[in-house]
Amino acid sequence: MPIDHSKDRQEQLLDETLEETFPASDAPANTIETGIRIGMPAPPQVRDNRDASQFELDVDGQIAFLRYHRTATTLTLVHTEVPVPLRGRHLGDLLAKAGIDAARTEGLGLVVTCPFVRAYMRKHPESAR
């Protein structure tokens, strides 16, 4: 008795059609095409390491930091450093904002000697208020 391969061929064609149309041809509502990024990690959280006198971001096992000097009345932002492999991710901006916000929250006078933080404040004048 001959084997009917037409059914096998029909299933193969159906499988090929399903592969071509899956996933659906319409993009989901939450993709980059619609302006919403999915799968983007949340920005890392800045921590205040008072023992080391610096605000820190731990990213991919490396530390970006903003060194400071704190007194009872002032917070002096001294130096920002971001390791080369982490640059271009705006981590310095996060550190600068954290330092400025900390002074404001704690009611401390803000002294900025760090050139990076000064540049950040020029770019973001609202941070100086």
GROMACS .gro file of N, CA and C in nm:
model
  387
    1MET      N    1   0.084  -0.117   0.000
    1MET     CA    2   0.000   0.000   0.000
    1MET      C    3   0.089   0.124   0.000
    2PRO      N    4   0.067   0.218  -0.095
    2PRO     CA    5   0.150   0.338  -0.104
    2PRO      C    6   0.121   0.433   0.012
    3ILE      N    7   0.226   0.505   0.055
    3ILE     CA    8   0.212   0.602   0.165
    3ILE      C    9   0.168   0.735   0.107
    4ASP      N   10   0.067   0.793   0.170
    4ASP     CA   11   0.014   0.923   0.126
    4ASP      C   12   0.095   1.034   0.193
    5HIS      N   13   0.183   1.097   0.116
    5HIS     CA   14   0.268   1.203   0.168
    5HIS      C   15   0.200   1.340   0.160
    6SER      N   16   0.084   1.347   0.100
    6SER     CA   17   0.017   1.477   0.085
    6SER      C   18  -0.019   1.536   0.220
    7LYS      N   19  -0.060   1.455   0.315
    7LYS     CA   20  -0.094   1.506   0.449
    7LYS      C   21   0.032   1.557   0.519
    8ASP      N   22   0.143   1.484   0.508
    8ASP     CA   23   0.270   1.530   0.567
    8ASP      C   24   0.313   1.663   0.504
    9ARG      N   25   0.296   1.675   0.375
    9ARG     CA   26   0.334   1.797   0.304
    9ARG      C   27   0.247   1.913   0.347
   10GLN      N   28   0.118   1.890   0.368
   10GLN     CA   29   0.027   1.995   0.413
   10GLN      C   30   0.067   2.042   0.554
   11GLU      N   31   0.101   1.950   0.640
   11GLU     CA   32   0.144   1.989   0.774
   11GLU      C   33   0.274   2.067   0.770
   12GLN      N   34   0.364   2.029   0.683
   12GLN     CA   35   0.490   2.101   0.669
   12GLN      C   36   0.465   2.244   0.620
   13LEU      N   37   0.377   2.260   0.521
   13LEU     CA   38   0.343   2.394   0.472
   13LEU      C   39   0.279   2.478   0.582
   14LEU      N   40   0.192   2.416   0.662
   14LEU     CA   41   0.127   2.486   0.772
   14LEU      C   42   0.232   2.530   0.874
   15ASP      N   43   0.326   2.442   0.905
   15ASP     CA   44   0.433   2.478   0.999
   15ASP      C   45   0.515   2.596   0.947
   16GLU      N   46   0.546   2.595   0.818
   16GLU     CA   47   0.621   2.705   0.760
   16GLU      C   48   0.543   2.836   0.767
   17THR      N   49   0.414   2.828   0.744
   17THR     CA   50   0.329   2.947   0.751
   17THR      C   51   0.325   3.001   0.893
   18LEU      N   52   0.313   2.912   0.990
   18LEU     CA   53   0.310   2.956   1.130
   18LEU      C   54   0.442   3.022   1.169
   19GLU      N   55   0.554   2.965   1.125
   19GLU     CA   56   0.683   3.024   1.155
   19GLU      C   57   0.696   3.163   1.097
   20GLU      N   58   0.640   3.184   0.977
   20GLU     CA   59   0.650   3.315   0.913
   20GLU      C   60   0.562   3.419   0.979
   21THR      N   61   0.452   3.379   1.038
   21THR     CA   62   0.359   3.476   1.095
   21THR      C   63   0.370   3.487   1.246
   22PHE      N   64   0.458   3.412   1.308
   22PHE     CA   65   0.474   3.419   1.452
   22PHE      C   66   0.610   3.477   1.484
   23PRO      N   67   0.626   3.573   1.566
   23PRO     CA   68   0.520   3.642   1.638
   23PRO      C   69   0.434   3.725   1.544
   24ALA      N   70   0.324   3.769   1.598
   24ALA     CA   71   0.226   3.841   1.518
   24ALA      C   72   0.291   3.956   1.441
   25SER      N   73   0.237   3.986   1.327
   25SER     CA   74   0.297   4.089   1.242
   25SER      C   75   0.281   4.228   1.300
   26ASP      N   76   0.182   4.251   1.384
   26ASP     CA   77   0.165   4.381   1.448
   26ASP      C   78   0.256   4.389   1.569
   27ALA      N   79   0.333   4.496   1.575
   27ALA     CA   80   0.424   4.512   1.689
   27ALA      C   81   0.343   4.532   1.817
   28PRO      N   82   0.389   4.477   1.929
   28PRO     CA   83   0.321   4.502   2.056
   28PRO      C   84   0.320   4.652   2.087
   29ALA      N   85   0.229   4.692   2.172
   29ALA     CA   86   0.213   4.834   2.202
   29ALA      C   87   0.330   4.891   2.280
   30ASN      N   88   0.409   4.808   2.343
   30ASN     CA   89   0.516   4.860   2.429
   30ASN      C   90   0.654   4.825   2.373
   31THR      N   91   0.681   4.870   2.254
   31THR     CA   92   0.813   4.847   2.194
   31THR      C   93   0.877   4.978   2.159
   32ILE      N   94   0.999   4.972   2.115
   32ILE     CA   95   1.071   5.093   2.080
   32ILE      C   96   1.004   5.166   1.963
   33GLU      N   97   0.934   5.090   1.876
   33GLU     CA   98   0.865   5.155   1.765
   33GLU      C   99   0.758   5.252   1.815
   34THR      N  100   0.702   5.223   1.931
   34THR     CA  101   0.598   5.310   1.985
   34THR      C  102   0.653   5.407   2.088
   35GLY      N  103   0.784   5.406   2.108
   35GLY     CA  104   0.844   5.503   2.198
   35GLY      C  105   0.859   5.456   2.341
   36ILE      N  106   0.824   5.334   2.371
   36ILE     CA  107   0.838   5.281   2.505
   36ILE      C  108   0.939   5.170   2.500
   37ARG      N  109   1.043   5.182   2.577
   37ARG     CA  110   1.146   5.079   2.576
   37ARG      C  111   1.110   4.970   2.676
   38ILE      N  112   1.132   4.848   2.633
   38ILE     CA  113   1.109   4.736   2.723
   38ILE      C  114   1.245   4.672   2.752
   39GLY      N  115   1.257   4.614   2.867
   39GLY     CA  116   1.379   4.546   2.901
   39GLY      C  117   1.492   4.639   2.943
   40MET      N  118   1.464   4.768   2.961
   40MET     CA  119   1.568   4.860   3.004
   40MET      C  120   1.581   4.848   3.156
   41PRO      N  121   1.702   4.829   3.204
   41PRO     CA  122   1.719   4.818   3.348
   41PRO      C  123   1.693   4.952   3.416
   42ALA      N  124   1.647   4.944   3.538
   42ALA     CA  125   1.627   5.066   3.617
   42ALA      C  126   1.764   5.127   3.644
   43PRO      N  127   1.770   5.259   3.654
   43PRO     CA  128   1.900   5.319   3.683
   43PRO      C  129   1.951   5.270   3.818
   44PRO      N  130   2.081   5.253   3.832
   44PRO     CA  131   2.134   5.207   3.960
   44PRO      C  132   2.109   5.310   4.069
   45GLN      N  133   2.103   5.263   4.191
   45GLN     CA  134   2.077   5.350   4.305
   45GLN      C  135   2.208   5.401   4.364
   46VAL      N  136   2.215   5.531   4.384
   46VAL     CA  137   2.332   5.592   4.446
   46VAL      C  138   2.324   5.567   4.597
   47ARG      N  139   2.435   5.527   4.654
   47ARG     CA  140   2.438   5.511   4.800
   47ARG      C  141   2.541   5.608   4.858
   48ASP      N  142   2.512   5.654   4.977
   48ASP     CA  143   2.601   5.745   5.047
   48ASP      C  144   2.690   5.660   5.139
   49ASN      N  145   2.814   5.640   5.099
   49ASN     CA  146   2.909   5.565   5.179
   49ASN      C  147   2.983   5.664   5.268
   50ARG      N  148   2.927   5.689   5.385
   50ARG     CA  149   2.983   5.791   5.474
   50ARG      C  150   3.121   5.752   5.527
   51ASP      N  151   3.146   5.623   5.541
   51ASP     CA  152   3.279   5.580   5.586
   51ASP      C  153   3.387   5.621   5.487
   52ALA      N  154   3.356   5.617   5.358
   52ALA     CA  155   3.452   5.654   5.254
   52ALA      C  156   3.433   5.798   5.207
   53SER      N  157   3.335   5.868   5.264
   53SER     CA  158   3.303   6.007   5.225
   53SER      C  159   3.280   6.020   5.075
   54GLN      N  160   3.191   5.934   5.025
   54GLN     CA  161   3.160   5.943   4.882
   54GLN      C  162   3.023   5.883   4.854
   55PHE      N  163   2.961   5.940   4.750
   55PHE     CA  164   2.840   5.881   4.693
   55PHE      C  165   2.890   5.780   4.592
   56GLU      N  166   2.823   5.664   4.586
   56GLU     CA  167   2.873   5.555   4.501
   56GLU      C  168   2.763   5.492   4.418
   57LEU      N  169   2.805   5.443   4.304
   57LEU     CA  170   2.722   5.358   4.218
   57LEU      C  171   2.803   5.234   4.188
   58ASP      N  172   2.747   5.118   4.220
   58ASP     CA  173   2.812   4.991   4.190
   58ASP      C  174   2.746   4.936   4.064
   59VAL      N  175   2.818   4.935   3.953
   59VAL     CA  176   2.764   4.890   3.825
   59VAL      C  177   2.861   4.789   3.764
   60ASP      N  178   2.809   4.673   3.732
   60ASP     CA  179   2.891   4.568   3.671
   60ASP      C  180   3.017   4.541   3.751
   61GLY      N  181   3.007   4.548   3.884
   61GLY     CA  182   3.121   4.518   3.970
   61GLY      C  183   3.224   4.629   3.979
   62GLN      N  184   3.194   4.745   3.922
   62GLN     CA  185   3.286   4.859   3.929
   62GLN      C  186   3.216   4.975   4.002
   63ILE      N  187   3.295   5.058   4.065
   63ILE     CA  188   3.240   5.167   4.145
   63ILE      C  189   3.267   5.302   4.078
   64ALA      N  190   3.159   5.375   4.053
   64ALA     CA  191   3.168   5.516   4.014
   64ALA      C  192   3.140   5.594   4.142
   65PHE      N  193   3.210   5.707   4.162
   65PHE     CA  194   3.191   5.776   4.289
   65PHE      C  195   3.202   5.928   4.274
   66LEU      N  196   3.144   5.994   4.373
   66LEU     CA  197   3.157   6.139   4.391
   66LEU      C  198   3.207   6.158   4.534
   67ARG      N  199   3.334   6.194   4.546
   67ARG     CA  200   3.395   6.214   4.678
   67ARG      C  201   3.349   6.348   4.734
   68TYR      N  202   3.328   6.353   4.865
   68TYR     CA  203   3.282   6.477   4.929
   68TYR      C  204   3.350   6.496   5.064
   69HIS      N  205   3.333   6.616   5.116
   69HIS     CA  206   3.375   6.648   5.253
   69HIS      C  207   3.251   6.707   5.322
   70ARG      N  208   3.213   6.646   5.433
   70ARG     CA  209   3.091   6.688   5.504
   70ARG      C  210   3.129   6.748   5.639
   71THR      N  211   3.071   6.863   5.669
   71THR     CA  212   3.083   6.921   5.803
   71THR      C  213   2.941   6.933   5.859
   72ALA      N  214   2.931   6.991   5.976
   72ALA     CA  215   2.799   7.008   6.038
   72ALA      C  216   2.711   7.104   5.957
   73THR      N  217   2.773   7.191   5.876
   73THR     CA  218   2.694   7.292   5.804
   73THR      C  219   2.708   7.288   5.652
   74THR      N  220   2.808   7.216   5.600
   74THR     CA  221   2.829   7.216   5.454
   74THR      C  222   2.856   7.076   5.399
   75LEU      N  223   2.828   7.063   5.271
   75LEU     CA  224   2.866   6.944   5.195
   75LEU      C  225   2.946   6.995   5.075
   76THR      N  226   3.075   6.960   5.071
   76THR     CA  227   3.162   7.002   4.963
   76THR      C  228   3.180   6.884   4.868
   77LEU      N  229   3.139   6.903   4.743
   77LEU     CA  230   3.152   6.798   4.642
   77LEU      C  231   3.288   6.819   4.575
   78VAL      N  232   3.377   6.719   4.591
   78VAL     CA  233   3.517   6.737   4.559
   78VAL      C  234   3.557   6.677   4.424
   79HIS      N  235   3.522   6.553   4.398
   79HIS     CA  236   3.576   6.485   4.280
   79HIS      C  237   3.482   6.373   4.235
   80THR      N  238   3.454   6.370   4.106
   80THR     CA  239   3.372   6.263   4.047
   80THR      C  240   3.461   6.176   3.961
   81GLU      N  241   3.442   6.046   3.974
   81GLU     CA  242   3.519   5.953   3.891
   81GLU      C  243   3.430   5.837   3.846
   82VAL      N  244   3.430   5.812   3.715
   82VAL     CA  245   3.355   5.701   3.657
   82VAL      C  246   3.455   5.615   3.579
   83PRO      N  247   3.465   5.485   3.612
   83PRO     CA  248   3.558   5.400   3.538
   83PRO      C  249   3.529   5.403   3.387
   84VAL      N  250   3.633   5.394   3.308
   84VAL     CA  251   3.622   5.406   3.162
   84VAL      C  252   3.513   5.315   3.103
   85PRO      N  253   3.505   5.187   3.144
   85PRO     CA  254   3.402   5.101   3.082
   85PRO      C  255   3.258   5.144   3.112
   86LEU      N  256   3.240   5.227   3.214
   86LEU     CA  257   3.105   5.270   3.253
   86LEU      C  258   3.067   5.406   3.196
   87ARG      N  259   3.160   5.472   3.131
   87ARG     CA  260   3.133   5.607   3.080
   87ARG      C  261   3.030   5.603   2.968
   88GLY      N  262   2.959   5.714   2.953
   88GLY     CA  263   2.856   5.725   2.850
   88GLY      C  264   2.719   5.680   2.896
   89ARG      N  265   2.706   5.644   3.021
   89ARG     CA  266   2.578   5.598   3.076
   89ARG      C  267   2.514   5.703   3.168
   90HIS      N  268   2.571   5.821   3.175
   90HIS     CA  269   2.520   5.932   3.259
   90HIS      C  270   2.527   5.900   3.408
   91LEU      N  271   2.620   5.815   3.447
   91LEU     CA  272   2.636   5.781   3.588
   91LEU      C  273   2.689   5.901   3.666
   92GLY      N  274   2.776   5.981   3.605
   92GLY     CA  275   2.824   6.102   3.670
   92GLY      C  276   2.709   6.197   3.701
   93ASP      N  277   2.613   6.205   3.609
   93ASP     CA  278   2.495   6.289   3.632
   93ASP      C  279   2.417   6.241   3.755
   94LEU      N  280   2.401   6.109   3.766
   94LEU     CA  281   2.329   6.053   3.881
   94LEU      C  282   2.401   6.086   4.011
   95LEU      N  283   2.534   6.077   4.009
   95LEU     CA  284   2.611   6.109   4.128
   95LEU      C  285   2.600   6.257   4.164
   96ALA      N  286   2.613   6.344   4.063
   96ALA     CA  287   2.602   6.488   4.087
   96ALA      C  288   2.466   6.523   4.146
   97LYS      N  289   2.361   6.469   4.087
   97LYS     CA  290   2.225   6.495   4.137
   97LYS      C  291   2.210   6.447   4.281
   98ALA      N  292   2.266   6.328   4.310
   98ALA     CA  293   2.257   6.273   4.446
   98ALA      C  294   2.327   6.364   4.546
   99GLY      N  295   2.444   6.416   4.510
   99GLY     CA  296   2.516   6.505   4.601
   99GLY      C  297   2.441   6.634   4.626
  100ILE      N  298   2.389   6.693   4.520
  100ILE     CA  299   2.313   6.818   4.532
  100ILE      C  300   2.187   6.795   4.615
  101ASP      N  301   2.117   6.686   4.584
  101ASP     CA  302   1.994   6.654   4.659
  101ASP      C  303   2.023   6.627   4.806
  102ALA      N  304   2.135   6.560   4.836
  102ALA     CA  305   2.169   6.530   4.975
  102ALA      C  306   2.191   6.659   5.054
  103ALA      N  307   2.262   6.754   4.995
  103ALA     CA  308   2.285   6.882   5.065
  103ALA      C  309   2.152   6.950   5.093
  104ARG      N  310   2.064   6.951   4.993
  104ARG     CA  311   1.934   7.015   5.008
  104ARG      C  312   1.850   6.944   5.117
  105THR      N  313   1.845   6.814   5.110
  105THR     CA  314   1.764   6.734   5.204
  105THR      C  315   1.813   6.751   5.348
  106GLU      N  316   1.945   6.758   5.365
  106GLU     CA  317   2.003   6.767   5.499
  106GLU      C  318   2.017   6.911   5.546
  107GLY      N  319   1.976   7.007   5.463
  107GLY     CA  320   1.984   7.148   5.501
  107GLY      C  321   2.127   7.198   5.512
  108LEU      N  322   2.216   7.141   5.431
  108LEU     CA  323   2.357   7.181   5.434
  108LEU      C  324   2.386   7.281   5.323
  109GLY      N  325   2.481   7.370   5.349
  109GLY     CA  326   2.529   7.457   5.243
  109GLY      C  327   2.606   7.371   5.142
  110LEU      N  328   2.595   7.404   5.016
  110LEU     CA  329   2.660   7.326   4.912
  110LEU      C  330   2.781   7.403   4.857
  111VAL      N  331   2.896   7.337   4.862
  111VAL     CA  332   3.018   7.392   4.804
  111VAL      C  333   3.062   7.294   4.696
  112VAL      N  334   3.082   7.345   4.575
  112VAL     CA  335   3.117   7.257   4.463
  112VAL      C  336   3.256   7.295   4.411
  113THR      N  337   3.352   7.205   4.434
  113THR     CA  338   3.486   7.225   4.379
  113THR      C  339   3.510   7.128   4.262
  114CYS      N  340   3.425   7.031   4.246
  114CYS     CA  341   3.438   6.931   4.139
  114CYS      C  342   3.398   6.993   4.005
  115PRO      N  343   3.487   6.994   3.907
  115PRO     CA  344   3.453   7.051   3.776
  115PRO      C  345   3.336   6.980   3.708
  116PHE      N  346   3.325   6.850   3.727
  116PHE     CA  347   3.215   6.778   3.664
  116PHE      C  348   3.081   6.824   3.721
  117VAL      N  349   3.072   6.835   3.853
  117VAL     CA  350   2.947   6.879   3.916
  117VAL      C  351   2.915   7.023   3.877
  118ARG      N  352   3.018   7.106   3.866
  118ARG     CA  353   2.994   7.244   3.820
  118ARG      C  354   2.933   7.243   3.680
  119ALA      N  355   2.989   7.161   3.591
  119ALA     CA  356   2.935   7.152   3.454
  119ALA      C  357   2.792   7.099   3.457
  120TYR      N  358   2.766   7.002   3.543
  120TYR     CA  359   2.631   6.947   3.557
  120TYR      C  360   2.534   7.058   3.597
  121MET      N  361   2.574   7.140   3.692
  121MET     CA  362   2.486   7.247   3.740
  121MET      C  363   2.463   7.353   3.632
  122ARG      N  364   2.563   7.378   3.547
  122ARG     CA  365   2.543   7.471   3.435
  122ARG      C  366   2.441   7.415   3.335
  123LYS      N  367   2.450   7.285   3.311
  123LYS     CA  368   2.357   7.221   3.218
  123LYS      C  369   2.217   7.207   3.276
  124HIS      N  370   2.210   7.199   3.408
  124HIS     CA  371   2.082   7.180   3.479
  124HIS      C  372   2.065   7.291   3.583
  125PRO      N  373   2.034   7.412   3.537
  125PRO     CA  374   2.025   7.524   3.632
  125PRO      C  375   1.922   7.503   3.742
  126GLU      N  376   1.823   7.420   3.715
  126GLU     CA  377   1.722   7.393   3.819
  126GLU      C  378   1.784   7.323   3.940
  127SER      N  379   1.898   7.258   3.923
  127SER     CA  380   1.963   7.189   4.034
  127SER      C  381   2.024   7.287   4.134
  128ALA      N  382   2.049   7.409   4.092
  128ALA     CA  383   2.109   7.509   4.180
  128ALA      C  384   2.006   7.577   4.269
  129ARG      N  385   1.881   7.552   4.246
  129ARG     CA  386   1.776   7.621   4.325
  129ARG      C  387   1.752   7.552   4.455
   0.00000   0.00000   0.00000
